[in-house]
CSV table of C-alpha atoms in Angstrom, one decimal:
chain,number,residue,atom,x,y,z
A,1,MET,CA,76.3,114.0,-50.1
A,2,SER,CA,73.1,114.0,-52.0
A,3,GLY,CA,70.1,116.1,-51.0
A,4,ASN,CA,68.3,113.0,-49.6
A,5,SER,CA,71.2,111.7,-47.6
A,6,PRO,CA,70.9,112.2,-43.8
A,7,ASP,CA,73.6,114.3,-42.1
A,8,PRO,CA,76.4,111.9,-40.9
A,9,SER,CA,76.2,113.6,-37.4
A,10,TYR,CA,72.8,111.9,-36.9
A,11,ALA,CA,74.7,108.5,-36.8
A,12,GLU,CA,77.0,109.9,-34.2
A,13,GLN,CA,74.1,110.9,-32.1
A,14,PHE,CA,72.6,107.4,-32.3
A,15,VAL,CA,76.0,105.9,-31.4
A,16,LEU,CA,76.3,108.1,-28.3
A,17,ARG,CA,72.8,107.5,-27.2
A,18,ALA,CA,73.3,103.7,-27.6
A,19,LYS,CA,76.3,103.9,-25.3
A,20,LEU,CA,74.3,105.8,-22.7
A,21,TYR,CA,71.5,103.3,-22.8
A,22,TRP,CA,74.0,100.5,-22.4
A,23,ALA,CA,75.5,102.3,-19.4
A,24,LEU,CA,72.1,102.4,-17.9
A,25,GLY,CA,71.6,98.7,-18.5
A,26,LEU,CA,69.0,99.2,-21.4
A,27,ILE,CA,70.7,96.8,-23.8
A,28,ASP,CA,67.8,96.3,-26.2
A,29,VAL,CA,67.2,100.0,-26.6
A,30,GLY,CA,70.9,100.6,-27.2
A,31,ILE,CA,71.0,97.9,-29.8
A,32,LYS,CA,68.1,99.6,-31.7
A,33,ASP,CA,69.9,102.9,-31.6
A,34,MET,CA,73.1,101.3,-32.9
A,35,SER,CA,71.1,99.6,-35.6
A,36,MET,CA,69.8,103.0,-36.6
A,37,ALA,CA,73.3,104.4,-36.7
A,38,MET,CA,74.3,101.4,-38.9
A,39,SER,CA,71.6,102.2,-41.4
A,40,LEU,CA,72.7,105.9,-41.5
A,41,ALA,CA,76.5,105.3,-41.6
A,42,PRO,CA,77.5,101.7,-42.1
A,43,ASP,CA,81.2,102.7,-42.4
A,44,HIS,CA,81.3,104.5,-39.1
A,45,ILE,CA,84.2,102.9,-37.1
A,46,GLU,CA,82.1,102.3,-33.9
A,47,VAL,CA,79.2,101.0,-36.0
A,48,ARG,CA,81.6,98.5,-37.7
A,49,ARG,CA,83.1,97.4,-34.4
A,50,PHE,CA,79.6,96.9,-32.9
A,51,ASN,CA,78.5,94.9,-36.0
A,52,ASP,CA,81.6,92.7,-35.8
A,53,MET,CA,81.1,92.1,-32.1
A,54,MET,CA,77.4,91.3,-32.6
A,55,GLN,CA,78.2,88.9,-35.5
A,56,ARG,CA,80.7,87.0,-33.3
A,57,LYS,CA,78.2,86.8,-30.4
A,58,SER,CA,75.4,85.6,-32.7
A,59,THR,CA,77.7,83.0,-34.2
A,60,GLU,CA,78.7,81.8,-30.8
A,61,LEU,CA,75.0,81.4,-29.7
A,62,TYR,CA,74.2,79.6,-32.9
A,63,ARG,CA,77.0,77.1,-32.5
A,64,THR,CA,76.1,76.4,-28.9
A,65,ALA,CA,72.4,76.0,-29.9
A,66,LEU,CA,73.5,73.4,-32.5
A,67,ASN,CA,75.3,71.5,-29.9
A,68,HIS,CA,72.2,71.4,-27.7
A,69,MET,CA,70.1,70.3,-30.7
A,70,MET,CA,72.5,67.4,-31.3
A,71,HIS,CA,71.9,66.3,-27.7
A,72,HIS,CA,68.2,66.7,-28.1
A,73,ASP,CA,68.0,69.6,-25.7
A,74,PHE,CA,65.6,71.6,-27.8
A,75,SER,CA,64.5,73.9,-25.0
A,76,SER,CA,68.0,75.2,-24.5
A,77,ALA,CA,68.6,75.5,-28.2
A,78,ILE,CA,65.4,77.6,-28.6
A,79,LYS,CA,66.5,79.9,-25.8
A,80,LEU,CA,70.0,80.4,-27.4
A,81,LEU,CA,68.6,80.9,-30.9
A,82,THR,CA,66.1,83.4,-29.5
A,83,ALA,CA,69.0,85.3,-27.9
A,84,ALA,CA,70.9,85.2,-31.3
A,85,LEU,CA,67.8,86.5,-33.1
A,86,ARG,CA,67.6,89.5,-30.7
A,87,ILE,CA,71.0,90.4,-32.2
A,88,ALA,CA,70.2,89.5,-35.8
A,89,PRO,CA,66.4,89.4,-36.1
A,90,ARG,CA,66.4,88.8,-39.9
A,91,ASP,CA,69.0,86.0,-39.9
A,92,ILE,CA,67.5,83.3,-42.1
A,93,LYS,CA,69.8,80.6,-40.8
A,94,LEU,CA,68.8,81.4,-37.2
A,95,LEU,CA,65.1,81.5,-38.0
A,96,VAL,CA,65.1,78.2,-39.9
A,97,THR,CA,67.2,76.5,-37.2
A,98,ARG,CA,64.9,77.7,-34.5
A,99,ALA,CA,61.9,76.5,-36.5
A,100,SER,CA,63.6,73.1,-36.7
A,101,ALA,CA,64.1,73.1,-32.9
A,102,HIS,CA,60.5,74.1,-32.3
A,103,ARG,CA,59.4,71.2,-34.6
A,104,GLN,CA,61.5,68.7,-32.8
A,105,ALA,CA,60.1,70.0,-29.5
A,106,GLY,CA,56.6,69.5,-30.9
A,107,ALA,CA,55.6,73.1,-31.3
A,108,CYS,CA,54.9,73.0,-35.0
A,109,ASP,CA,52.7,76.1,-35.0
A,110,ILE,CA,55.6,78.2,-33.6
A,111,ALA,CA,57.9,76.5,-36.2
A,112,LEU,CA,55.6,77.8,-38.9
A,113,VAL,CA,55.8,81.3,-37.6
A,114,ASP,CA,59.6,81.2,-37.7
A,115,LEU,CA,59.6,79.8,-41.3
A,116,SER,CA,57.2,82.6,-42.3
A,117,GLN,CA,59.6,85.1,-40.8
A,118,ALA,CA,62.5,83.4,-42.6
A,119,SER,CA,60.6,83.7,-45.9
A,120,THR,CA,59.9,87.4,-45.3
A,121,ALA,CA,63.6,88.0,-44.4
A,122,PHE,CA,64.7,86.2,-47.6
A,123,CYS,CA,62.4,88.3,-49.8
A,124,HIS,CA,63.6,91.4,-48.1
A,125,SER,CA,67.2,90.4,-48.7
A,126,MET,CA,66.5,90.0,-52.4
A,127,ARG,CA,65.4,93.6,-52.7
A,128,PRO,CA,68.1,96.1,-53.7
A,129,SER,CA,68.9,98.4,-50.8
A,130,SER,CA,68.1,102.1,-51.2
A,131,ARG,CA,71.8,102.8,-51.3
A,132,ALA,CA,72.3,100.3,-54.2
A,133,VAL,CA,69.3,101.8,-56.0
A,134,GLU,CA,70.7,105.3,-55.6
A,135,GLU,CA,74.2,104.3,-56.7
A,136,GLN,CA,72.7,102.6,-59.8
A,137,ALA,CA,70.7,105.7,-60.6
A,138,ASN,CA,73.7,107.9,-60.2
A,139,SER,CA,75.8,105.5,-62.4
A,140,SER,CA,73.1,105.5,-65.1
A,141,SER,CA,72.8,109.2,-64.8
A,142,LEU,CA,76.5,109.7,-65.4
A,143,GLN,CA,76.5,107.3,-68.3
A,144,ASP,CA,73.7,109.2,-70.0
A,145,HIS,CA,75.8,112.3,-69.9
A,146,GLU,CA,79.1,110.9,-71.1
A,147,PRO,CA,80.2,112.0,-74.6
A,148,TYR,CA,80.4,109.3,-77.2
């Protein structure tokens, strides 16, 4: 563990607090804590299970929304996509699909907001993560010190 890495027990604290919030019915607050745990310890077993479960739920909501869009029920599609975006707020596919539903429903101004958020999410996804930057720096550092 490097000097700048957080203590892994911090992730465990966020996992426990998320579970307590969920037990109290505070779903959104629990999701935020689990997301924090994910950023601290993405390989933590409970974080991975949570991430897998949330991905499945988001995919289910997305597919159901597409079905509603095919039947021109844009209001229901928007509600489902909004619920999916609560799970995965930076999911570009969800943002663009909701923008399309808003456009079809005549809310072009809201569609533009979703497209702007999708663009921001795309730019964010193109930046290297801090972990990748640290690994690259460590790799370069090791290569600099290897004998020839």
